[in-house]
């Protein structure tokens, strides 16, 4: 009994232990998400547990939210560094000392913060000279007269010398009644407006904000700048104009109005650094006060140094320096632009620095959280950007980089938004993030609106016809986004930073347009498209490939910079031309395919019976002799061979796709299409990868496809056809051995003829006789295979008379009628008998025509003229006699894929390039190109087989 109980206990304990163990291993370690703003007034955020913890009695959360402090009127009784204990001051007339650890009777009143408060001009004293606490606080008045000239400091804890402007105006620390006190300074009457407009205009929101910063410091900065030439105040005033987007208007009492007032009033002070736009003591904000000066500033004179991509004088570094100022106008430092100071998006230093390699089309964009911007940029920082000019053996010089502020208004108009340079007003100085000017109630309050430089672009323009890499001074374009702050944790803003390189593309565009025959009339173009779409497609293709290779070679291989890539917007016209080339080549390809699938073809069997065979006639009891039959298997065999060679090509489509993809993706030729001057095929994964240029991508892709295709064609023609097999010529030999000729009519009265009449008279023989015939032919013991005596020419281009074509159609009409409307079909006729009868009739007729048995349908044999061969056109119209043109080039292959390899190669090239330009994906383009080739090959095989059976009267069941 005890043993059973013990066993039961052990089993139960084991099961419970297993459940506990399983729960231990399956536990999910998750915590609730809390942040300091969630903790409220009576709790603080514990940085150890990452959660809100309630404060002790008589305590509230500190300003940081990371600790607790005593409530108003309570002092710290005990503190161990980790926690505090608070005690209320016993007397209502007592205040908490400044250090928060004691209570002291106040000689004056108790302030709202629970501490003693002194009247204006006095400081609070709570300890004697030795640091001992006083029995009662004292309010010591600061001596505002000579020689002390003292006043309470900003904290109100000590007397310090008052500001010089007070002393100079009244020989005391009091601003006289005739003076103006603002921003902690005293100013005499001056030419500035007595009232100012401290509003910040957020024009994109159609809203203005009464700025606490502007209210406190705008007038004082302007007055100190004008009256005292205070350089820091002048910089501060300029910063406020920048925060107001450099906007120009007739108002003279806003930030930019005050700046311009001071600028005009200080004309006698001269200029800084011999720059007429840069007034002494003032920041340089404007390039003049009128529109239309932009072209003179950025296109008047090129930079004194040129850029070079290669060679001993290689120079691709863009060095920018920025003078950095605080919002209060203090000069902070000189800073090298790069490494993220103008780039808000986080990235590796290597990628960020690649932006300043000349010729590299750099663009970086990201989405930033508004809460991150509020925390990371409590005050704006201002940049005056310069380009470093360093000539050999000379000192370093700085060239000011002009700024095009898209948000700037000139008399209420956004003149900088358009592309017309004559409407621009260029400026200087920019900021990245402004979370200060949108604060309304006080400087410590949260901003209602923030302003972010959402798009910064530095553009270089190449000097026309330069051979030394000369460029005009760069232009920095900035666009700001105004963001009303509603929920910073969820709000985001998209920002970007880019470098852009341009050159005058007008000449290249005009040349391309002229090459594309843009001046043709619409009707002429339509006729040209209908009849000569292929030729026009070739023109488009040659020009687009040539253009792509031009930019690829001259941009990537140039020593001194002489050309720059077109911008993406400028490439749109080129893409249209590529699309036109593809559309026209598609028309030509489909037309070729239709012609091949509808060609008229007939196999002429020259075989004749060798003797007569006896046949027993039932009922008569006697045998009757008749001509022996001719085997149809030779015709079937030739028809099958014809069917097999319909889709052979000089290139292997599968190998073509794989090879192109290998060189582009694996070897790295695709890197040549990147918008930078580098010619390296391999890139470091850590390096910045610029976007692709569509023109370069098309040039690289088309050149790669054409090169691999041409190499295959050369190999096929020179090696494969000569040493392995030539199926076209083998088919001609097969016709001669089979004693069968082939008549092809690709058009109504034009086509081809293969003379396959055997020189031995018969082909329906046994093996011994066949071998004997071939041996006699090899030893020249018999006649030649040609149509004419003593001639080897077996293939011809033919131009037949209309009379011959009508006769041909009449013989084949009963067969064609079977596929027509049922009312035209003779229901009593046997289809097989009709086909057999039509076959024999056509065979005898065409044979007799070849043998010159019909005078009214005779023909002549001649050579084409040289010009006729060059343009592919016949000058003589066959009126009385058909014309057989000698054709040693086997042009009958034009009814196969084999004879249209150039059309197929260009069509595949354009198909691949068009898919790639649309998807920017080589793998997708390769897959779709392979599927396209497969589909059209299946269509050509299937419908070609059906047409062959229909036109040759060979049952399609024998075409395998």
PDB file of N, CA and C in Angstrom, residues 162 343 728 754 851:
ATOM      1  N   UNK A 162      26.373  95.764 -16.185  1.00  0.00           N
ATOM      2  CA  UNK A 162      25.269  95.746 -17.143  1.00  0.00           C
ATOM      3  C   UNK A 162      25.790  95.955 -18.556  1.00  0.00           C
ATOM      4  N   UNK A 343      23.741  65.943 -45.394  1.00  0.00           N
ATOM      5  CA  UNK A 343      22.951  64.765 -45.767  1.00  0.00           C
ATOM      6  C   UNK A 343      22.230  64.247 -44.529  1.00  0.00           C
ATOM      7  N   UNK A 728      20.887  24.153 -95.395  1.00  0.00           N
ATOM      8  CA  UNK A 728      20.277  24.769 -96.573  1.00  0.00           C
ATOM      9  C   UNK A 728      20.812  24.114 -97.839  1.00  0.00           C
ATOM     10  N   UNK A 754      13.878  25.891-106.800  1.00  0.00           N
ATOM     11  CA  UNK A 754      15.003  24.994-106.561  1.00  0.00           C
ATOM     12  C   UNK A 754      14.917  23.869-107.591  1.00  0.00           C
ATOM     13  N   UNK A 851      10.003  22.734-118.647  1.00  0.00           N
ATOM     14  CA  UNK A 851      10.545  22.161-119.889  1.00  0.00           C
ATOM     15  C   UNK A 851      10.216  23.006-121.112  1.00  0.00           C
TER      16      UNK A 851
END
